[in-house]
Amino acid sequence: MSNPSLKNQIIIITGASSGIGKQMAIAAARKGAFLILMARSLDKLQIIQKDINDNYGVEAEVHAIDVSDTNAVQHVFSKIFNHHGHIDALINNAGFGVFDYFAEADPNDIKKMFEVNVIGLMNCTRMVVPYMLKSNKGHIINVASIAGKLATPKSTVYSASKHAVLGFTNGLRMELAGTNIHVTAVNPGPIRTNFFDIADPSGQYIANVGRFMVEPEKVAHKVVDIIGTNTREVNIPWTMSTGARLYQIFPRLVEKIAGNLLSKK
């Protein structure tokens, strides 16, 4: 069941300067939420902030931050809690990916993917959980990926980082069982955003899987609709989600039958 209104709820979104982060901010603003938006690019955040403040009748607060910087996260989140006292939801959306065969992968890219996708997500979550436990309410939404369930060639490291996100999310959900804090994993397939400008500058990936790509607005609306609900996972699109489930049951068969398709990057 979706939440029809988020009026006056305080929602933090990381990676909010573009892509699904930006679209989630707009979708939540339409439902009346007070947005706290985070990303590395302050200029881009301020443009979105002005759009929200001017057009949706709600306020948005922005913070320039690299979530992989533990000290910076502690400083910004402490300032937020000192000012607001609480938050209602954290959407961990900041992410980074580079598609390369592992033998050719740059060690710096490997390190950065885990620093942002895993450590950064944990940094932000670690700051909100104690406050949510005190009030016994809240929602943590971690944007993982179908790639965390169904690894493919050239996304070896990215898939590993998202697999870690899923493991963390599932473990945290069990730790918080019995409380009123919800923990949700969001597993999108490829989304039509500028993510692939960095992940695959050749454009080959988009050319091969373009028909499977999801529009960012669709993902954003599905995520915002479940804020405040006890939803375990959101998987988009259903075709890739079904493929991931089949892979978990029949991994050897799926690798054999769908090997050519999975290798298209």
Short mmCIF file of C-alpha atoms in Angstrom, two decimals:
data_model
loop_
_atom_site.label_atom_id
_atom_site.label_comp_id
_atom_site.label_asym_id
_atom_site.label_seq_id
_atom_site.Cartn_x
_atom_site.Cartn_y
_atom_site.Cartn_z
CA MET A 1 0.00 0.00 0.00
CA SER A 2 1.48 3.35 -1.01
CA ASN A 3 1.68 6.43 1.14
CA PRO A 4 -0.61 9.06 -0.44
CA SER A 5 0.92 11.96 1.49
CA LEU A 6 4.30 12.77 2.93
CA LYS A 7 3.26 16.18 4.23
CA ASN A 8 5.84 17.62 6.63
CA GLN A 9 7.86 14.39 6.71
CA ILE A 10 11.62 14.97 6.67
CA ILE A 11 13.33 12.86 4.02
CA ILE A 12 17.04 12.69 3.25
CA ILE A 13 18.05 11.65 -0.26
CA THR A 14 21.70 11.07 -1.16
CA GLY A 15 22.89 11.25 -4.74
CA ALA A 16 20.10 13.75 -5.32
CA SER A 17 21.72 15.98 -7.94
CA SER A 18 20.65 13.93 -10.98
CA GLY A 19 19.01 10.74 -12.22
CA ILE A 20 16.60 8.89 -9.95
CA GLY A 21 17.79 10.91 -6.94
CA LYS A 22 16.57 14.11 -8.55
CA GLN A 23 13.32 12.48 -9.66
CA MET A 24 12.70 11.06 -6.18
CA ALA A 25 13.16 14.54 -4.73
CA ILE A 26 10.57 15.96 -7.11
CA ALA A 27 8.12 13.09 -6.51
CA ALA A 28 8.45 13.46 -2.72
CA ALA A 29 8.06 17.24 -2.97
CA ARG A 30 4.77 16.73 -4.81
CA LYS A 31 3.57 14.73 -1.80
CA GLY A 32 4.49 17.53 0.60
CA ALA A 33 7.75 16.24 2.08
CA PHE A 34 10.49 18.44 3.48
CA LEU A 35 13.59 17.40 1.52
CA ILE A 36 17.20 17.26 2.66
CA LEU A 37 19.19 16.66 -0.50
CA MET A 38 22.81 15.51 -0.63
CA ALA A 39 25.35 15.10 -3.42
CA ARG A 40 28.85 16.21 -4.28
CA SER A 41 27.74 18.97 -6.66
CA LEU A 42 26.34 21.94 -4.75
CA ASP A 43 25.50 23.85 -7.94
CA LYS A 44 23.25 21.07 -9.23
CA LEU A 45 21.61 20.67 -5.82
CA GLN A 46 20.83 24.38 -5.64
CA ILE A 47 19.07 24.26 -9.02
CA ILE A 48 16.85 21.41 -7.79
CA GLN A 49 16.32 23.22 -4.47
CA LYS A 50 15.07 26.34 -6.28
CA ASP A 51 12.77 24.28 -8.49
CA ILE A 52 11.23 22.55 -5.47
CA ASN A 53 10.94 25.72 -3.39
CA ASP A 54 9.37 27.65 -6.28
CA ASN A 55 7.04 25.04 -7.77
CA TYR A 56 5.89 22.57 -5.14
CA GLY A 57 5.08 24.64 -2.06
CA VAL A 58 7.60 22.85 0.15
CA GLU A 59 11.15 23.50 1.25
CA ALA A 60 14.36 21.74 0.33
CA GLU A 61 17.65 21.89 2.19
CA VAL A 62 20.90 20.98 0.44
CA HIS A 63 24.30 19.74 1.56
CA ALA A 64 27.35 19.14 -0.61
CA ILE A 65 28.93 15.92 0.62
CA ASP A 66 30.93 12.89 -0.47
CA VAL A 67 29.26 10.03 1.40
CA SER A 68 32.48 8.03 1.36
CA ASP A 69 34.05 10.69 3.63
CA THR A 70 33.13 9.37 7.08
CA ASN A 71 34.07 12.56 8.92
CA ALA A 72 32.06 14.73 6.53
CA VAL A 73 29.02 12.47 6.92
CA GLN A 74 29.25 12.62 10.70
CA HIS A 75 29.51 16.42 10.61
CA VAL A 76 26.59 16.99 8.22
CA PHE A 77 24.23 14.46 9.81
CA SER A 78 24.99 15.75 13.32
CA LYS A 79 24.12 19.25 12.13
CA ILE A 80 20.87 17.97 10.60
CA PHE A 81 19.78 16.19 13.79
CA ASN A 82 20.76 19.14 15.97
CA HIS A 83 18.54 21.37 13.84
CA HIS A 84 15.59 19.07 13.02
CA GLY A 85 15.67 16.60 15.90
CA HIS A 86 14.69 13.65 13.72
CA ILE A 87 14.17 12.41 10.17
CA ASP A 88 11.40 10.20 8.85
CA ALA A 89 13.23 8.49 6.01
CA LEU A 90 16.71 8.07 4.57
CA ILE A 91 17.05 7.10 0.92
CA ASN A 92 20.60 5.91 0.25
CA ASN A 93 20.82 6.53 -3.47
CA ALA A 94 24.40 7.76 -4.04
CA GLY A 95 26.18 5.32 -6.32
CA PHE A 96 29.07 4.94 -8.71
CA GLY A 97 29.88 2.35 -11.36
CA VAL A 98 32.47 1.53 -14.00
CA PHE A 99 32.00 -1.43 -16.35
CA ASP A 100 35.26 -3.20 -17.19
CA TYR A 101 36.46 -6.76 -17.44
CA PHE A 102 38.01 -7.47 -14.05
CA ALA A 103 41.43 -8.21 -15.55
CA GLU A 104 41.43 -4.68 -16.97
CA ALA A 105 39.82 -2.90 -14.01
CA ASP A 106 41.52 0.15 -12.52
CA PRO A 107 42.24 -0.47 -8.81
CA ASN A 108 41.15 3.09 -8.07
CA ASP A 109 37.76 2.43 -9.67
CA ILE A 110 37.39 -0.77 -7.64
CA LYS A 111 38.16 1.10 -4.43
CA LYS A 112 35.85 4.00 -5.28
CA MET A 113 32.88 1.75 -6.07
CA PHE A 114 33.08 0.11 -2.66
CA GLU A 115 33.77 3.41 -0.88
CA VAL A 116 30.67 5.06 -2.35
CA ASN A 117 28.25 2.18 -2.91
CA VAL A 118 28.93 0.29 0.32
CA ILE A 119 30.92 2.31 2.87
CA GLY A 120 29.14 5.56 2.00
CA LEU A 121 25.73 3.92 2.36
CA MET A 122 26.76 2.44 5.71
CA ASN A 123 28.16 5.79 6.87
CA CYS A 124 24.80 7.51 6.33
CA THR A 125 22.78 4.63 7.78
CA ARG A 126 24.98 4.48 10.87
CA MET A 127 24.17 8.11 11.60
CA VAL A 128 20.37 7.73 11.43
CA VAL A 129 19.77 4.36 13.11
CA PRO A 130 20.43 5.51 16.72
CA TYR A 131 18.00 8.42 16.32
CA MET A 132 15.36 6.22 14.74
CA LEU A 133 15.73 3.71 17.57
CA LYS A 134 15.15 6.47 20.13
CA SER A 135 11.88 7.48 18.48
CA ASN A 136 11.07 3.90 17.39
CA LYS A 137 10.11 4.94 13.88
CA GLY A 138 11.63 5.63 10.49
CA HIS A 139 12.39 4.15 7.12
CA ILE A 140 15.73 3.30 5.52
CA ILE A 141 15.65 2.70 1.78
CA ASN A 142 18.81 1.41 0.14
CA VAL A 143 19.10 1.61 -3.63
CA ALA A 144 20.91 -1.58 -4.63
CA SER A 145 20.49 -3.13 -8.09
CA ILE A 146 19.30 -6.18 -9.95
CA ALA A 147 23.05 -6.53 -10.59
CA GLY A 148 23.41 -7.40 -6.91
CA LYS A 149 21.35 -10.53 -7.59
CA LEU A 150 22.40 -11.29 -11.15
CA ALA A 151 26.07 -10.56 -11.84
CA THR A 152 27.18 -10.14 -15.44
CA PRO A 153 30.49 -9.83 -17.27
CA LYS A 154 32.09 -6.36 -17.10
CA SER A 155 29.95 -5.41 -14.08
CA THR A 156 31.88 -7.79 -11.83
CA VAL A 157 32.98 -5.21 -9.25
CA TYR A 158 29.80 -3.14 -9.46
CA SER A 159 27.70 -6.28 -8.94
CA ALA A 160 29.87 -7.24 -5.97
CA SER A 161 29.32 -3.83 -4.37
CA LYS A 162 25.55 -4.07 -4.85
CA HIS A 163 25.55 -7.63 -3.54
CA ALA A 164 27.15 -6.20 -0.41
CA VAL A 165 24.38 -3.58 -0.21
CA LEU A 166 21.74 -6.31 -0.34
CA GLY A 167 23.49 -8.34 2.34
CA PHE A 168 23.76 -5.29 4.57
CA THR A 169 20.13 -4.31 3.98
CA ASN A 170 18.80 -7.78 4.78
CA GLY A 171 20.91 -8.07 7.91
CA LEU A 172 19.88 -4.62 9.13
CA ARG A 173 16.22 -5.44 8.54
CA MET A 174 16.54 -8.47 10.80
CA GLU A 175 18.41 -6.47 13.45
CA LEU A 176 15.56 -3.96 13.53
CA ALA A 177 12.76 -6.54 13.53
CA GLY A 178 10.36 -5.81 16.35
CA THR A 179 10.78 -2.05 15.96
CA ASN A 180 8.76 0.40 13.87
CA ILE A 181 11.75 1.05 11.61
CA HIS A 182 11.31 -0.25 8.07
CA VAL A 183 14.24 -1.30 5.87
CA THR A 184 13.75 -1.66 2.12
CA ALA A 185 16.03 -2.68 -0.75
CA VAL A 186 15.36 -1.17 -4.18
CA ASN A 187 16.69 -3.23 -7.07
CA PRO A 188 16.40 -1.46 -10.41
CA GLY A 189 17.66 -2.78 -13.68
CA PRO A 190 19.44 -0.36 -16.04
CA ILE A 191 17.96 3.13 -15.78
CA ARG A 192 18.08 5.71 -18.55
CA THR A 193 20.29 8.24 -16.75
CA ASN A 194 23.75 9.77 -17.08
CA PHE A 195 25.08 6.94 -14.86
CA PHE A 196 26.28 5.21 -18.03
CA ASP A 197 28.30 8.26 -19.14
CA ILE A 198 30.84 7.08 -16.56
CA ALA A 199 29.98 3.38 -16.32
CA ASP A 200 30.19 2.75 -20.08
CA PRO A 201 31.42 5.78 -22.06
CA SER A 202 31.57 3.66 -25.23
CA GLY A 203 27.76 3.55 -25.35
CA GLN A 204 27.83 -0.15 -26.21
CA TYR A 205 25.88 -1.19 -23.13
CA ILE A 206 22.97 1.16 -23.82
CA ALA A 207 22.94 0.08 -27.46
CA ASN A 208 22.64 -3.57 -26.46
CA VAL A 209 20.14 -3.36 -23.60
CA GLY A 210 18.27 -0.18 -24.43
CA ARG A 211 14.96 -2.03 -24.77
CA PHE A 212 15.24 -3.17 -21.14
CA MET A 213 16.03 0.25 -19.70
CA VAL A 214 13.67 1.91 -17.23
CA GLU A 215 12.83 5.60 -17.12
CA PRO A 216 14.07 7.31 -13.92
CA GLU A 217 10.65 8.82 -13.20
CA LYS A 218 9.08 5.35 -13.00
CA VAL A 219 11.65 4.13 -10.50
CA ALA A 220 11.38 7.33 -8.47
CA HIS A 221 7.60 7.11 -8.15
CA LYS A 222 7.71 3.48 -7.07
CA VAL A 223 10.26 4.30 -4.36
CA VAL A 224 8.47 7.39 -3.06
CA ASP A 225 5.15 5.52 -2.99
CA ILE A 226 6.49 2.99 -0.48
CA ILE A 227 7.99 5.49 2.00
CA GLY A 228 6.57 4.70 5.42
CA THR A 229 5.31 1.27 4.41
CA ASN A 230 6.64 -2.12 5.48
CA THR A 231 7.97 -3.08 2.06
CA ARG A 232 10.85 -5.55 1.90
CA GLU A 233 11.98 -5.03 -1.70
CA VAL A 234 11.14 -3.10 -4.84
CA ASN A 235 12.30 -4.80 -8.06
CA ILE A 236 12.11 -2.97 -11.40
CA PRO A 237 11.45 -4.01 -14.16
CA TRP A 238 9.60 -7.27 -13.53
CA THR A 239 11.30 -8.97 -16.48
CA MET A 240 14.78 -8.58 -14.99
CA SER A 241 13.49 -9.37 -11.51
CA THR A 242 12.08 -12.63 -12.83
CA GLY A 243 15.40 -13.40 -14.49
CA ALA A 244 17.23 -12.77 -11.21
CA ARG A 245 14.89 -15.14 -9.36
CA LEU A 246 15.38 -17.85 -11.94
CA TYR A 247 19.12 -17.36 -11.67
CA GLN A 248 19.01 -17.93 -7.92
CA ILE A 249 17.16 -21.21 -8.45
CA PHE A 250 18.85 -22.43 -11.65
CA PRO A 251 22.17 -20.56 -11.89
CA ARG A 252 23.93 -23.01 -14.22
CA LEU A 253 20.94 -23.18 -16.58
CA VAL A 254 20.52 -19.40 -16.75
CA GLU A 255 24.24 -18.87 -17.40
CA LYS A 256 24.10 -21.41 -20.21
CA ILE A 257 20.89 -20.21 -21.87
CA ALA A 258 21.24 -16.46 -21.31
CA GLY A 259 25.01 -16.25 -21.44
CA ASN A 260 25.14 -14.23 -24.67
CA LEU A 261 22.58 -11.73 -23.46
CA LEU A 262 24.27 -11.32 -20.06
CA SER A 263 27.58 -10.63 -21.80
CA LYS A 264 26.26 -7.70 -23.83
CA LYS A 265 28.14 -4.71 -22.45
#
